[in-house]
Tab-separated table of C-alpha atoms in Angstrom:
chain	number	residue	atom	x	y	z
H	928	MET	CA	-10.731	6.136	-17.445
H	929	ALA	CA	-7.534	7.778	-16.592
H	930	GLU	CA	-4.223	6.038	-14.845
H	931	LEU	CA	-3.837	6.576	-11.489
H	932	ARG	CA	-0.248	7.687	-11.170
H	933	PHE	CA	1.722	8.199	-8.134
H	934	ASP	CA	4.340	10.742	-8.862
H	935	ASP	CA	5.368	12.787	-5.969
H	936	GLY	CA	6.652	10.757	-3.379
H	937	ALA	CA	6.700	13.788	-0.914
H	938	ALA	CA	3.091	13.463	-1.264
H	939	TYR	CA	1.927	10.085	-1.494
H	940	GLU	CA	4.555	9.768	1.841
H	941	GLN	CA	2.099	12.457	4.044
H	942	MET	CA	-0.651	10.631	2.489
H	943	MET	CA	-0.180	6.810	2.727
H	944	GLY	CA	3.393	6.499	3.988
H	945	VAL	CA	1.940	6.800	7.727
H	946	TRP	CA	-0.772	3.692	7.094
H	947	SER	CA	1.810	1.385	5.170
H	948	ARG	CA	4.018	1.539	8.110
H	949	SER	CA	1.230	0.786	10.603
H	950	VAL	CA	-0.247	-1.869	8.308
H	951	GLY	CA	3.561	-3.048	7.815
H	952	GLU	CA	4.985	-3.201	11.659
H	953	VAL	CA	2.210	-5.664	12.087
H	954	PHE	CA	2.285	-7.552	8.855
H	955	LEU	CA	6.140	-8.126	9.625
H	956	ASP	CA	5.241	-9.251	13.120
H	957	TRP	CA	2.786	-11.518	11.779
H	958	LEU	CA	5.952	-13.004	9.464
H	959	LYS	CA	8.081	-13.784	11.392
H	960	PRO	CA	11.078	-13.180	8.695
H	961	GLY	CA	14.595	-14.685	9.999
H	962	GLN	CA	17.039	-11.593	10.201
H	963	GLY	CA	20.143	-11.446	7.820
H	964	LEU	CA	17.994	-12.009	4.398
H	965	ARG	CA	17.964	-11.011	0.750
H	966	TRP	CA	14.394	-9.225	0.339
H	967	ILE	CA	12.672	-7.924	-2.569
H	968	ASP	CA	10.160	-5.542	-2.037
H	969	VAL	CA	8.263	-4.971	-5.217
H	970	GLY	CA	6.236	-1.351	-6.049
H	971	CYS	CA	8.396	-0.377	-3.189
H	972	GLY	CA	7.013	3.560	-3.994
H	973	SER	CA	8.138	5.999	-1.228
H	974	GLY	CA	10.539	3.550	-0.005
H	975	ALA	CA	7.819	3.498	3.440
H	976	PHE	CA	7.708	-0.566	3.724
H	977	THR	CA	11.564	-0.433	2.201
H	978	GLU	CA	12.767	0.666	5.298
H	979	LEU	CA	10.428	-0.900	7.752
H	980	ILE	CA	13.084	-3.986	6.423
H	981	VAL	CA	15.795	-2.198	6.680
H	982	ALA	CA	15.189	-1.409	10.411
H	983	ARG	CA	14.098	-4.494	11.781
H	984	CYS	CA	14.969	-6.619	10.138
H	985	ALA	CA	19.155	-6.878	9.362
H	986	PRO	CA	18.823	-7.385	5.794
H	987	LEU	CA	21.907	-9.115	4.174
H	988	GLU	CA	19.778	-7.276	0.696
H	989	VAL	CA	17.295	-5.378	0.013
H	990	GLN	CA	16.190	-4.824	-3.738
H	991	GLY	CA	13.371	-1.940	-4.541
H	992	ILE	CA	11.568	-2.086	-7.198
H	993	ASP	CA	9.176	0.874	-8.790
H	994	PRO	CA	7.894	2.155	-11.943
H	995	SER	CA	7.795	5.916	-10.619
H	996	GLU	CA	11.608	7.108	-10.721
H	997	GLY	CA	9.619	9.930	-9.045
H	998	GLN	CA	8.867	7.791	-6.047
H	999	LEU	CA	12.054	6.379	-6.479
H	1000	ALA	CA	13.569	9.437	-5.849
H	1001	PHE	CA	11.807	10.257	-2.771
H	1002	ALA	CA	12.660	6.821	-1.437
H	1003	ARG	CA	16.411	6.325	-1.999
H	1004	ALA	CA	17.031	9.895	-0.023
H	1005	ARG	CA	15.857	7.909	2.967
H	1006	PRO	CA	18.484	8.082	5.576
H	1007	GLY	CA	15.651	4.396	7.212
H	1008	ALA	CA	16.340	3.005	3.994
H	1009	ARG	CA	20.412	3.346	3.857
H	1010	GLY	CA	21.567	0.378	2.056
H	1011	ALA	CA	18.627	-0.598	-0.006
H	1012	MET	CA	19.333	-0.495	-4.118
H	1013	PHE	CA	15.917	1.128	-6.136
H	1014	GLN	CA	15.425	1.218	-9.028
H	1015	THR	CA	12.748	1.145	-11.560
H	1016	GLY	CA	11.228	-1.709	-12.743
H	1017	ASP	CA	8.344	-3.952	-13.772
H	1018	ALA	CA	6.876	-6.383	-10.889
H	1019	MET	CA	5.273	-8.951	-14.243
H	1020	ALA	CA	9.011	-9.246	-15.321
H	1021	LEU	CA	11.242	-8.268	-12.610
H	1022	PRO	CA	15.293	-8.095	-13.371
H	1023	PHE	CA	16.651	-10.794	-11.737
H	1024	PRO	CA	17.431	-13.829	-12.388
H	1025	ALA	CA	15.126	-16.954	-10.846
H	1026	ALA	CA	16.078	-17.593	-6.922
H	1027	SER	CA	17.770	-14.688	-6.282
H	1028	PHE	CA	15.981	-13.505	-2.843
H	1029	ASP	CA	14.905	-15.142	0.805
H	1030	VAL	CA	11.985	-12.983	1.035
H	1031	ALA	CA	10.085	-11.340	-2.233
H	1032	VAL	CA	6.899	-8.690	-1.018
H	1033	MET	CA	4.495	-6.201	-2.294
H	1034	ALA	CA	2.821	-3.434	-0.159
H	1035	LEU	CA	-0.471	-1.797	-1.144
H	1036	VAL	CA	0.254	-1.959	-4.405
H	1037	LEU	CA	-1.433	-5.469	-6.124
H	1038	VAL	CA	-4.289	-3.387	-7.129
H	1039	PHE	CA	-2.451	-1.443	-9.797
H	1040	VAL	CA	-0.934	-4.415	-11.719
H	1041	PRO	CA	-2.514	-4.675	-14.877
H	1042	ASP	CA	-1.586	-8.940	-14.606
H	1043	ALA	CA	-2.045	-9.876	-11.087
H	1044	SER	CA	-0.956	-13.561	-11.526
H	1045	LYS	CA	1.914	-12.745	-13.358
H	1046	SER	CA	3.152	-11.006	-10.602
H	1047	VAL	CA	2.851	-13.065	-8.461
H	1048	ALA	CA	4.474	-15.731	-10.241
H	1049	GLU	CA	7.280	-13.401	-10.579
H	1050	LEU	CA	7.981	-13.088	-6.912
H	1051	ALA	CA	7.755	-17.012	-6.708
H	1052	ARG	CA	9.718	-17.200	-9.736
H	1053	VAL	CA	13.124	-14.806	-7.894
H	1054	VAL	CA	12.355	-15.967	-4.433
H	1055	ARG	CA	14.331	-19.353	-3.755
H	1056	PRO	CA	13.511	-22.989	-3.056
H	1057	GLY	CA	11.490	-22.560	0.903
H	1058	GLY	CA	11.354	-19.111	0.627
H	1059	LEU	CA	8.527	-16.113	1.409
H	1060	VAL	CA	6.033	-15.057	-0.916
H	1061	ALA	CA	4.046	-12.341	0.979
H	1062	THR	CA	1.947	-9.289	0.152
H	1063	TYR	CA	-0.501	-6.925	1.966
H	1064	MET	CA	-3.199	-4.742	0.194
H	1065	TRP	CA	-5.823	-2.345	1.392
H	1066	ASP	CA	-9.475	-4.350	1.154
H	1067	MET	CA	-10.486	-2.218	-1.272
H	1068	LEU	CA	-14.178	-3.496	-2.121
H	1069	GLY	CA	-15.336	-3.498	1.886
H	1070	GLY	CA	-14.753	-0.272	2.514
H	1071	GLY	CA	-10.546	-1.087	4.089
H	1072	PHE	CA	-9.205	1.979	2.321
H	1073	PRO	CA	-8.071	4.618	3.854
H	1074	LEU	CA	-9.865	6.890	1.728
H	1075	ASP	CA	-13.109	5.858	2.122
H	1076	PRO	CA	-14.354	8.349	4.105
H	1077	ILE	CA	-13.658	11.108	1.201
H	1078	LEU	CA	-14.051	9.049	-1.974
H	1079	ILE	CA	-18.073	7.529	-0.291
H	1080	GLU	CA	-19.148	10.457	0.054
H	1081	MET	CA	-17.416	12.162	-3.356
H	1082	ARG	CA	-19.590	8.813	-5.277
H	1083	ALA	CA	-22.660	10.347	-3.923
H	1084	MET	CA	-22.280	13.412	-4.484
H	1085	GLY	CA	-22.029	11.839	-8.137
H	1086	LEU	CA	-18.498	12.783	-8.849
H	1087	SER	CA	-16.351	10.818	-11.157
H	1088	LEU	CA	-13.270	9.231	-9.537
H	1089	THR	CA	-10.255	7.339	-11.453
H	1090	ARG	CA	-9.921	4.219	-9.052
H	1091	PRO	CA	-7.101	1.484	-8.740
H	1092	PRO	CA	-8.250	-1.220	-11.960
H	1093	HIS	CA	-7.756	-4.134	-10.003
H	1094	MET	CA	-9.763	-3.521	-7.253
H	1095	GLU	CA	-11.504	-7.178	-6.916
H	1096	VAL	CA	-7.816	-8.765	-6.531
H	1097	SER	CA	-7.821	-7.323	-3.102
H	1098	SER	CA	-10.145	-10.152	-1.238
H	1099	LEU	CA	-8.504	-12.719	0.652
H	1100	SER	CA	-10.216	-15.262	-1.732
H	1101	ALA	CA	-8.542	-13.396	-4.326
H	1102	LEU	CA	-5.399	-13.422	-3.109
H	1103	GLN	CA	-5.507	-17.048	-1.721
H	1104	GLY	CA	-6.100	-17.771	-5.455
H	1105	PHE	CA	-2.705	-16.300	-7.087
H	1106	TRP	CA	-0.820	-17.605	-4.454
H	1107	SER	CA	-1.824	-21.235	-5.086
H	1108	ALA	CA	-1.933	-20.842	-9.221
H	1109	ALA	CA	1.967	-19.772	-8.269
H	1110	GLY	CA	1.977	-22.902	-7.106
H	1111	LEU	CA	2.988	-21.370	-3.157
H	1112	LEU	CA	2.431	-23.615	-0.094
H	1113	GLU	CA	1.489	-22.670	3.834
H	1114	ILE	CA	-0.036	-20.628	2.294
H	1115	GLU	CA	-1.964	-17.760	5.229
H	1116	THR	CA	-3.669	-15.010	5.092
H	1117	ARG	CA	-5.409	-12.782	7.952
H	1118	GLU	CA	-6.809	-9.121	8.177
H	1119	ILE	CA	-4.957	-6.144	9.177
H	1120	THR	CA	-7.155	-3.313	10.601
H	1121	VAL	CA	-4.856	0.015	11.771
H	1122	GLN	CA	-5.471	2.946	13.055
H	1123	ARG	CA	-4.268	7.030	12.494
H	1124	THR	CA	-5.287	9.958	14.412
H	1125	PHE	CA	-5.416	13.447	12.980
H	1126	ALA	CA	-5.042	16.365	15.026
H	1127	ASP	CA	-7.777	18.271	13.959
H	1128	PHE	CA	-10.010	17.704	10.833
H	1129	ASP	CA	-8.368	20.251	8.880
H	1130	GLU	CA	-5.272	18.414	8.790
H	1131	PHE	CA	-7.014	15.157	7.452
H	1132	TRP	CA	-8.328	16.587	5.257
H	1133	ASN	CA	-4.786	18.952	3.749
H	1134	VAL	CA	-3.215	15.137	4.334
H	1135	GLU	CA	-5.814	12.863	2.577
H	1136	THR	CA	-6.727	14.529	0.193
H	1137	GLN	CA	-3.885	15.073	-1.920
H	1138	ALA	CA	-4.321	11.388	-3.409
H	1139	PRO	CA	-3.890	11.501	-7.286
H	1140	SER	CA	-7.805	9.653	-7.459
H	1141	THR	CA	-9.197	12.644	-5.100
H	1142	ALA	CA	-6.508	15.989	-5.688
H	1143	PRO	CA	-7.903	16.859	-9.646
H	1144	VAL	CA	-11.268	16.336	-9.372
H	1145	ILE	CA	-11.494	18.940	-5.907
H	1146	ALA	CA	-9.098	21.494	-7.551
H	1147	ALA	CA	-12.137	21.351	-10.326
H	1148	MET	CA	-15.230	21.171	-8.228
H	1149	PRO	CA	-16.949	24.286	-7.467
H	1150	ALA	CA	-16.442	26.320	-4.006
H	1151	ALA	CA	-19.731	25.338	-2.420
H	1152	ASP	CA	-19.782	21.851	-3.613
H	1153	VAL	CA	-16.182	21.850	-2.030
H	1154	ALA	CA	-18.209	22.954	1.335
H	1155	ALA	CA	-20.826	20.621	0.897
H	1156	LEU	CA	-18.100	18.236	0.556
H	1157	ILE	CA	-16.314	18.945	3.034
H	1158	GLN	CA	-19.509	19.258	5.654
H	1159	ARG	CA	-20.882	15.504	4.620
H	1160	VAL	CA	-16.924	14.285	5.028
H	1161	ARG	CA	-17.166	16.143	8.487
H	1162	GLU	CA	-20.260	14.236	9.808
H	1163	ARG	CA	-18.980	11.238	8.890
H	1164	LEU	CA	-16.059	11.525	10.410
H	1165	PRO	CA	-17.146	13.212	14.394
H	1166	ALA	CA	-13.576	14.964	16.168
H	1167	ASP	CA	-13.597	13.740	19.452
H	1168	ALA	CA	-13.498	16.249	22.540
H	1169	ASP	CA	-10.165	18.017	21.677
H	1170	GLY	CA	-11.010	17.679	17.697
H	1171	ARG	CA	-8.665	14.887	16.884
H	1172	ILE	CA	-10.216	12.862	14.389
H	1173	THR	CA	-9.708	8.873	14.469
H	1174	TYR	CA	-10.578	6.234	12.574
H	1175	SER	CA	-9.663	2.643	10.994
H	1176	ALA	CA	-8.454	1.018	7.845
H	1177	ARG	CA	-7.491	-2.252	6.689
H	1178	ALA	CA	-5.905	-4.579	4.910
H	1179	HIS	CA	-5.844	-8.355	4.007
H	1180	ALA	CA	-2.737	-9.812	3.919
H	1181	ILE	CA	-1.134	-13.411	2.585
H	1182	SER	CA	1.764	-14.857	2.517
H	1183	GLY	CA	3.079	-18.692	0.896
H	1184	ARG	CA	6.691	-20.976	0.495
H	1185	LYS	CA	8.441	-21.956	-2.902
H	1186	PRO	CA	7.913	-25.354	-3.185
H	1187	GLY	CA	11.509	-26.815	-1.655
């Protein structure tokens, strides 16, 4: 199976950045972190969540880590992320000493990490005693992923799609297992549901089919099959009286503290 790569920061931002920020806002409301803390954002991608940290949490320091230089280039250019530091790195071997941060977060990343338990252990390692370790991840198995309206119909048409390698880690029970195994305490979880509205079906289609899981498959399809897919998805997402398309996505969130 091919590996999903996210190298186009601008395309990813248009497709997923809006969703990420919507979930991230609720996530930060729930987390209630203090001001003036040292943060690490692992798998920061295009910097959508990093920008929220800078805007809302007055951080003393923010380090963004991601394997994709293309995504990091986009993140570094974000005016709202000014002051954050970005570098390439591995979620399973973070390039920082123990107890370097007050808060360690991953936003919409865990299903892509080869060894989720190792990455959660790394998050715990780099926070200070009493520090916060948290993540949120789309409910990949329960129909919560923003691209599901397209992916469900593509699968129904017999199309083969590249999916994240470890979708099972997105369940709340799996997340609780990783947080417990990492020795974290005061573990809390919640579901976060968000909505997004598109001006019309064409805007939805043009934005949400830029994903590396769908774009190459759709590009290789005969025109008649693309038209059939569009019709199936259109029926799944009825427009309102003004032609707008609104639908929901759902994420799972978890937090815990490193023993003091």
